[in-house]
Amino acid sequence: MAISKTVEGPEAGCAGVQSGMTLMLGGFGLCGIPECSIAELVKLGAKDLTCISNNAGVDDFGLGLLLQKRQIRKMISSYVGENDEFERQMLSGELEVDLIPQGSLAERCRAGGAGIPAFFTPAGYGTEVAEGKEVREFDGKPHILESALTADFAFVKAWKGDSAGNLVFKATARNFNPMMAMAGKITVAEVEELVPLGALDPNEIHLPGIFVQRIFQGTEYEKRIEQRTVQTRETA
Amino acid sequence: MKQHKENPMLDKNGIAKRIAQEVRDGWYVNLGIGIPTLVANFIPAGMEVEFQSENGILGMGPFPLEGDEDADLINAGKQTITAMPGAVYFDSATSFAMIRGRHVQLTVLGAMEVAQNGDIANWKIPGKMVKGMGGAMDLVASAENIIVAMMHTNRAGASKLLPSCSLPLTGVGCVKRVVTNLAVMDIKDGAFHLVERAPGVTVEDIAAATAGKLVIPENVPEMNIG
């Protein structure tokens, strides 16, 4: 019989998060971010967090909410524009920032979940990203050694999921969520739709439930759009 | 170079149009933010090309019609987009496997500086807020075919084509071709090789705006961008 991971809601999902922990949070920009878990983390008030996330949200949404409350000590990201409070904290030295090439960030999470402690990549060779890292040539091309990332908690967001933790993502909201789910010691998945066991076609599950420890049905998703770009119906 | 700043020989769409001519049938193409994004608008109808956006889509389509935008469907610039028939979504690790594994045939991106040895700088200006490199370092480290789309000079009128980059690097020795508002240039053997001139631009204009070593062949044709 399938192992049930279902918990009541974000409160039970985030139980055990403490100050000083390392968290991974899925999403690209504001697309596919664990909105309900972030709101709960703000309520919990844990501080000195290290947050691994591709971006840092905007001033009043996403990880920007945790930044407002000064709960983050260190951000590990690939791109952190669009956030004034982030900039202020970074320039004043309150916030430590580690910028990582996006593909290396994704692979470091994947490696962390896959039991691979480190790998060589060409990305960043000859740049300041390579400083202090081992360089080795393969097929005559230099590569740098990048280490795996793991987290005390990983918070991910999916479109659908079942009580076994199996997840299906929607469109580009998948992004970093699957790898971060793999790399969390405790992975908390929030879903727009928690479906009955057996309702998901095993052929079409994107992330096997073995990587998920807790799952809950999220509510009131805002799904904010960062750059609304459209064609007017007249010109199209 | 003041005249070019006020009245550029090619505008951003002109640069995009010229780069579109580099795209071949059957290619997967990654377009960066800014001028590169415009390249998609000038691909000939019927050409089989798929656009990859590194946040996790192959088969990216145009911006949605008003009211059809979907918060779950964006490009790497966080703009709302659509998906073409045959499109596919994937996670970020798979996306960069496509890029690092050289399954994407062409990368087009912008730059602040390009050096005559193919180095590129496009992510950081010391003393200013650093936003991060995003996927640019992975893209330039792996793509076999990298075209830089940019203005020939910066806002202060200084050349962006240099003997060596002064800004922190994004990648080393990786740029193969540069298309600017003035010219098409190839990078090889430690120099910019002039390939084409923008309409109405002289070889002297280009030489004056290029700080790096410029090799000028006997015949430099004008771009044909219709």
XYZ file of C-alpha atoms in Angstrom:
462
model
C 0.000 0.000 0.000
C 1.212 3.476 -0.913
C 2.904 5.501 1.813
C 0.803 8.504 2.709
C 2.581 11.878 2.836
C -0.494 14.056 3.151
C -0.433 16.726 5.847
C -3.172 19.150 6.807
C -1.752 22.370 5.337
C 1.214 24.752 5.321
C 1.481 24.794 9.127
C 2.065 21.050 9.282
C 4.132 21.265 6.090
C 6.589 23.754 7.575
C 6.756 22.188 11.049
C 10.354 21.785 12.186
C 11.861 24.693 10.267
C 14.300 26.424 12.598
C 16.573 29.438 12.526
C 19.895 28.811 10.802
C 18.592 26.120 8.477
C 19.231 25.829 4.739
C 16.100 25.865 2.582
C 15.575 25.255 -1.107
C 12.624 26.940 -2.775
C 11.478 26.059 -6.288
C 10.401 28.548 -8.924
C 11.743 30.747 -11.705
C 10.944 34.368 -11.038
C 7.474 34.173 -9.526
C 6.529 31.193 -11.723
C 6.076 27.931 -9.811
C 6.998 29.269 -6.366
C 5.645 27.598 -3.200
C 3.390 30.529 -2.257
C 1.651 28.880 0.694
C 4.861 27.607 2.292
C 6.518 31.003 1.937
C 3.553 32.665 3.669
C 3.837 30.123 6.487
C 7.615 30.631 6.803
C 6.967 34.348 7.285
C 4.517 33.483 10.105
C 6.964 31.030 11.683
C 9.628 33.742 11.802
C 12.696 31.483 11.655
C 15.772 33.649 11.033
C 19.337 33.386 9.693
C 18.088 31.203 6.883
C 20.189 30.221 3.892
C 17.842 30.158 0.931
C 18.721 28.403 -2.304
C 16.428 29.609 -5.051
C 17.023 30.683 -8.641
C 15.692 34.160 -7.867
C 14.814 36.214 -4.799
C 11.255 37.228 -5.591
C 10.084 40.833 -5.845
C 9.731 43.353 -3.009
C 6.274 42.268 -1.891
C 5.975 38.698 -3.146
C 7.829 35.415 -3.183
C 11.082 35.393 -1.226
C 10.805 39.192 -0.984
C 8.366 38.533 1.877
C 11.080 36.725 3.867
C 13.594 39.444 3.026
C 11.237 42.131 4.342
C 11.250 40.341 7.714
C 15.058 39.978 7.603
C 14.735 36.205 7.885
C 17.344 35.433 5.227
C 21.045 35.619 6.028
C 22.337 34.179 2.769
C 20.894 33.770 -0.726
C 22.234 31.290 -3.257
C 20.783 32.220 -6.660
C 21.593 32.803 -10.329
C 19.749 36.098 -10.796
C 18.477 38.531 -8.180
C 17.236 41.615 -10.029
C 13.791 43.162 -9.541
C 14.012 43.538 -5.769
C 14.910 46.841 -4.074
C 14.931 45.478 -0.531
C 17.294 42.723 -1.651
C 19.621 45.342 -3.117
C 19.534 47.417 0.064
C 20.366 44.446 2.307
C 23.085 43.227 -0.038
C 24.802 46.613 -0.311
C 24.598 47.181 3.474
C 26.170 43.788 4.096
C 23.182 42.380 6.021
C 22.657 39.782 3.341
C 25.294 37.448 1.951
C 24.811 36.516 -1.702
C 26.330 33.658 -3.657
C 25.655 33.930 -7.397
C 25.886 30.716 -9.382
C 25.403 30.060 -13.106
C 21.848 28.836 -13.580
C 22.749 25.492 -15.136
C 25.307 24.821 -12.409
C 22.691 25.666 -9.765
C 20.226 23.205 -11.301
C 22.840 20.475 -11.628
C 24.193 21.039 -8.106
C 20.696 20.452 -6.740
C 20.176 17.430 -8.961
C 23.571 16.036 -7.893
C 22.692 16.617 -4.235
C 19.580 14.529 -4.647
C 21.265 11.896 -6.778
C 24.169 11.080 -4.439
C 26.817 12.675 -6.644
C 29.065 14.842 -4.445
C 30.572 16.971 -7.231
C 30.921 17.260 -10.996
C 32.937 19.134 -13.628
C 31.300 21.750 -15.833
C 32.675 24.207 -18.385
C 30.347 26.966 -17.139
C 32.213 29.752 -15.398
C 35.720 28.681 -16.385
C 37.961 31.744 -16.642
C 35.498 33.911 -14.678
C 35.282 34.863 -11.016
C 32.919 31.900 -10.508
C 35.955 29.644 -10.967
C 38.010 31.289 -8.220
C 39.280 28.703 -5.758
C 37.806 25.780 -7.693
C 39.706 22.841 -9.128
C 40.194 23.026 -12.903
C 40.641 19.938 -15.049
C 40.790 19.441 -18.794
C 38.575 16.931 -20.561
C 39.000 16.551 -24.326
C 41.281 19.570 -24.241
C 38.662 21.834 -22.713
C 38.942 23.248 -19.176
C 36.186 22.505 -16.660
C 35.655 23.548 -13.046
C 34.640 21.366 -10.120
C 31.242 22.214 -8.645
C 29.895 20.567 -5.489
C 26.423 19.212 -4.801
C 23.829 21.177 -2.840
C 21.375 19.783 -0.306
C 18.966 21.409 2.106
C 17.318 20.779 5.471
C 13.971 21.519 3.829
C 12.981 21.845 0.178
C 9.728 23.634 -0.622
C 8.280 22.915 -4.035
C 5.083 23.685 -5.869
C 3.298 21.386 -8.321
C 0.047 21.466 -10.275
C -1.264 18.077 -9.179
C -0.130 15.530 -6.661
C -1.388 12.498 -4.784
C -0.975 11.297 -1.206
C 2.061 9.221 -2.231
C 3.832 12.467 -3.126
C 3.813 11.874 -6.878
C 3.821 15.209 -8.679
C 2.775 16.649 -12.025
C 3.875 20.171 -12.933
C 2.268 22.637 -15.294
C 4.119 24.296 -18.192
C 7.225 26.262 -17.197
C 6.239 26.236 -13.519
C 8.268 23.002 -13.326
C 11.716 24.697 -13.556
C 13.796 24.019 -10.379
C 11.055 22.217 -8.450
C 11.945 18.590 -9.347
C 15.672 18.870 -8.572
C 15.077 20.724 -5.347
C 12.558 18.091 -4.310
C 15.288 15.502 -4.810
C 17.838 17.462 -2.763
C 15.763 18.199 0.338
C 16.202 16.125 3.500
C 12.552 16.958 4.099
C 10.726 17.931 0.935
C 7.405 19.679 1.286
C 5.238 19.783 -1.831
C 2.246 22.072 -2.133
C -0.161 21.382 -4.969
C -3.050 23.185 -6.602
C -4.943 19.940 -6.724
C -4.461 16.996 -4.360
C -6.004 14.093 -6.267
C -7.027 10.647 -4.966
C -4.445 7.874 -5.058
C -4.635 6.210 -8.455
C -5.973 9.273 -10.250
C -2.575 10.149 -11.731
C -1.443 8.051 -14.689
C 1.918 6.529 -13.602
C 3.129 7.111 -17.182
C 2.678 10.829 -16.805
C 4.064 11.589 -13.351
C 6.985 14.062 -13.518
C 8.434 13.511 -10.044
C 8.204 10.178 -8.191
C 6.794 10.506 -4.671
C 9.881 8.932 -3.105
C 11.439 12.420 -3.168
C 8.551 13.990 -1.243
C 8.046 13.690 2.544
C 5.019 15.955 2.979
C 2.300 17.078 0.608
C -0.594 19.433 1.107
C -3.323 21.092 -0.882
C -2.509 24.787 -1.301
C -5.147 27.497 -1.329
C -5.687 30.965 -2.764
C -2.875 30.930 -5.288
C -2.138 34.419 -6.492
C 0.214 33.314 -9.314
C 1.461 36.790 -9.953
C 2.806 37.605 -13.429
C 6.112 39.479 -13.409
C 6.254 40.658 -17.048
C 2.833 40.624 -18.651
C 3.514 40.722 -22.383
C 0.625 40.356 -24.836
C -0.377 41.076 -28.403
C -3.476 43.172 -28.777
C -6.232 41.329 -30.579
C -6.297 43.960 -33.338
C -2.640 43.566 -34.334
C -2.608 39.769 -34.101
C 30.420 58.341 -33.529
C 27.745 60.745 -32.389
C 25.808 60.420 -35.621
C 25.330 56.695 -35.056
C 24.052 57.189 -31.570
C 21.416 59.598 -32.765
C 20.709 57.914 -36.058
C 21.882 54.306 -35.904
C 22.373 52.667 -39.264
C 20.486 49.633 -38.053
C 17.933 49.718 -35.268
C 17.393 46.783 -32.927
C 14.979 45.156 -35.373
C 17.555 45.532 -38.139
C 20.158 43.693 -36.065
C 17.615 40.968 -35.290
C 16.695 40.696 -38.975
C 20.328 40.179 -39.953
C 20.850 37.542 -37.258
C 17.717 35.719 -38.409
C 19.591 35.053 -41.673
C 22.094 32.953 -39.702
C 19.410 30.492 -38.581
C 19.168 27.231 -40.509
C 16.377 24.747 -41.047
C 16.300 22.088 -38.320
C 18.047 24.150 -35.662
C 17.197 24.508 -31.996
C 17.939 28.097 -30.970
C 18.269 29.842 -27.603
C 17.587 33.566 -27.693
C 18.664 35.833 -24.843
C 16.838 38.823 -23.436
C 16.658 42.091 -25.428
C 17.611 42.309 -29.109
C 18.052 38.496 -29.364
C 14.375 37.950 -28.470
C 13.416 39.950 -31.591
C 15.175 37.430 -33.870
C 12.163 35.106 -33.608
C 10.047 37.697 -35.435
C 12.148 37.425 -38.603
C 12.388 33.684 -39.175
C 10.989 32.883 -42.641
C 7.589 31.178 -42.634
C 7.903 27.444 -43.157
C 11.408 27.173 -41.735
C 11.603 24.368 -39.172
C 13.166 26.025 -36.137
C 12.403 25.573 -32.436
C 13.161 28.173 -29.806
C 14.416 27.026 -26.435
C 14.036 29.101 -23.310
C 16.257 27.894 -20.489
C 13.522 28.095 -17.860
C 12.068 24.973 -19.452
C 10.388 25.089 -22.860
C 11.245 24.008 -26.387
C 8.848 25.264 -29.040
C 8.270 28.726 -27.621
C 5.673 30.755 -29.521
C 4.796 34.450 -29.679
C 3.363 36.535 -26.841
C -0.234 35.553 -25.994
C -3.283 37.514 -27.047
C -4.641 39.860 -24.397
C -6.534 37.806 -21.839
C -4.856 34.510 -22.792
C -1.740 35.026 -20.650
C -0.882 32.192 -18.263
C 1.239 32.801 -15.136
C 2.635 29.265 -15.500
C 3.930 29.877 -19.022
C 6.829 32.328 -19.257
C 10.214 32.693 -20.944
C 13.597 33.263 -19.291
C 12.887 37.004 -19.289
C 9.794 36.215 -17.179
C 7.541 37.413 -20.003
C 4.272 35.614 -20.705
C 4.553 33.495 -23.861
C 2.700 30.779 -25.757
C 3.684 27.251 -26.777
C 3.723 26.077 -30.418
C 2.244 22.722 -31.495
C 4.899 20.113 -30.630
C 6.261 22.161 -27.742
C 7.578 20.441 -24.615
C 8.222 21.524 -21.032
C 11.044 20.264 -18.826
C 12.949 21.016 -15.631
C 15.986 23.284 -15.348
C 18.539 20.450 -15.132
C 17.210 18.929 -18.369
C 17.199 22.378 -19.946
C 20.885 22.903 -19.243
C 21.660 19.339 -20.337
C 20.369 20.465 -23.743
C 22.627 23.510 -23.595
C 25.771 21.969 -22.078
C 25.335 18.801 -24.117
C 25.378 20.865 -27.315
C 21.932 19.855 -28.470
C 21.099 23.520 -29.097
C 22.674 24.665 -32.374
C 22.682 28.427 -31.878
C 22.794 30.836 -28.960
C 22.158 34.530 -29.502
C 22.828 36.887 -26.619
C 23.615 40.486 -25.797
C 26.873 41.809 -24.348
C 28.410 44.817 -22.674
C 31.857 44.037 -24.112
C 33.363 41.555 -26.565
C 37.115 41.091 -26.960
C 39.087 40.268 -30.097
C 39.915 36.836 -28.652
C 36.205 35.976 -28.260
C 35.868 36.768 -24.548
C 32.498 38.174 -23.512
C 31.399 40.295 -20.539
C 27.689 40.786 -19.990
C 26.754 40.253 -16.348
C 28.486 42.561 -13.934
C 29.640 46.171 -13.641
C 31.891 46.673 -10.592
C 30.453 49.246 -8.211
C 26.908 48.703 -9.441
C 24.240 46.359 -8.102
C 25.047 42.876 -9.353
C 21.964 41.058 -10.538
C 23.603 37.794 -11.459
C 24.593 35.862 -14.543
C 21.444 33.764 -14.870
C 22.095 31.150 -17.550
C 24.592 33.201 -19.570
C 27.750 31.476 -18.281
C 26.363 28.008 -19.025
C 25.233 29.127 -22.481
C 28.527 30.696 -23.560
C 30.678 27.919 -22.087
C 29.033 25.230 -24.156
C 27.357 26.480 -27.314
C 29.321 25.812 -30.494
C 27.752 28.717 -32.271
C 27.443 31.935 -30.302
C 26.348 35.170 -31.947
C 26.407 38.387 -29.969
C 23.751 40.974 -30.801
C 24.560 44.467 -29.563
C 25.148 48.104 -30.393
C 28.677 48.783 -31.628
C 29.265 51.470 -29.005
C 27.919 52.079 -25.506
C 25.784 55.015 -24.408
C 28.895 57.111 -23.770
C 29.985 56.446 -27.355
C 32.859 54.116 -26.421
C 33.535 50.980 -28.452
C 32.210 47.684 -27.087
C 34.582 45.721 -29.339
C 37.850 45.750 -27.446
C 41.406 44.369 -27.394
C 40.418 42.771 -24.063
C 37.366 43.044 -21.809
C 37.601 45.437 -18.873
C 34.488 44.098 -17.118
C 34.286 40.748 -15.283
C 34.027 37.950 -17.838
C 31.028 35.760 -18.588
C 33.021 33.368 -20.761
C 36.419 33.051 -22.442
C 37.192 32.702 -26.154
C 33.639 31.717 -27.022
C 32.083 34.347 -29.306
C 32.269 33.454 -32.998
C 30.294 36.261 -34.613
C 29.098 39.730 -33.611
C 26.243 41.578 -35.299
C 25.939 45.272 -34.405
C 24.137 48.313 -35.727
C 27.177 48.930 -37.944
C 28.566 45.586 -39.024
C 28.828 41.814 -39.042
C 32.191 40.615 -37.764
C 33.705 37.191 -37.226
C 36.190 36.563 -34.440
C 39.190 34.420 -35.281
C 42.943 34.424 -34.761
C 42.714 37.151 -32.144
C 40.956 39.756 -34.289
C 37.584 41.010 -35.493
C 37.205 40.214 -39.193
C 34.810 42.530 -40.970
C 32.248 40.544 -42.964
C 29.496 43.012 -43.875
C 28.610 46.676 -43.444
C 25.202 47.949 -42.405
C 23.417 49.888 -45.164
C 24.996 53.309 -45.590
C 27.863 52.626 -43.185
C 31.438 52.928 -44.443
C 34.418 50.777 -43.537
C 35.948 53.925 -42.014
C 32.901 54.378 -39.727
C 33.314 50.806 -38.501
C 37.068 51.117 -38.020
C 36.556 54.295 -36.000
C 34.053 52.569 -33.716
C 36.123 49.418 -33.171
C 38.800 49.584 -30.467
C 39.969 45.999 -30.930
C 42.088 44.720 -33.812
C 40.020 44.877 -37.001
C 40.893 42.957 -40.141
C 39.327 44.543 -43.222
C 39.178 42.433 -46.380
C 39.334 44.045 -49.806
C 35.657 43.668 -50.437
C 33.166 44.330 -47.632
C 29.627 43.891 -48.951
C 26.644 45.741 -47.566
C 24.137 43.678 -45.577
C 21.117 42.591 -47.542
C 18.273 42.725 -45.061
C 15.424 43.684 -47.395
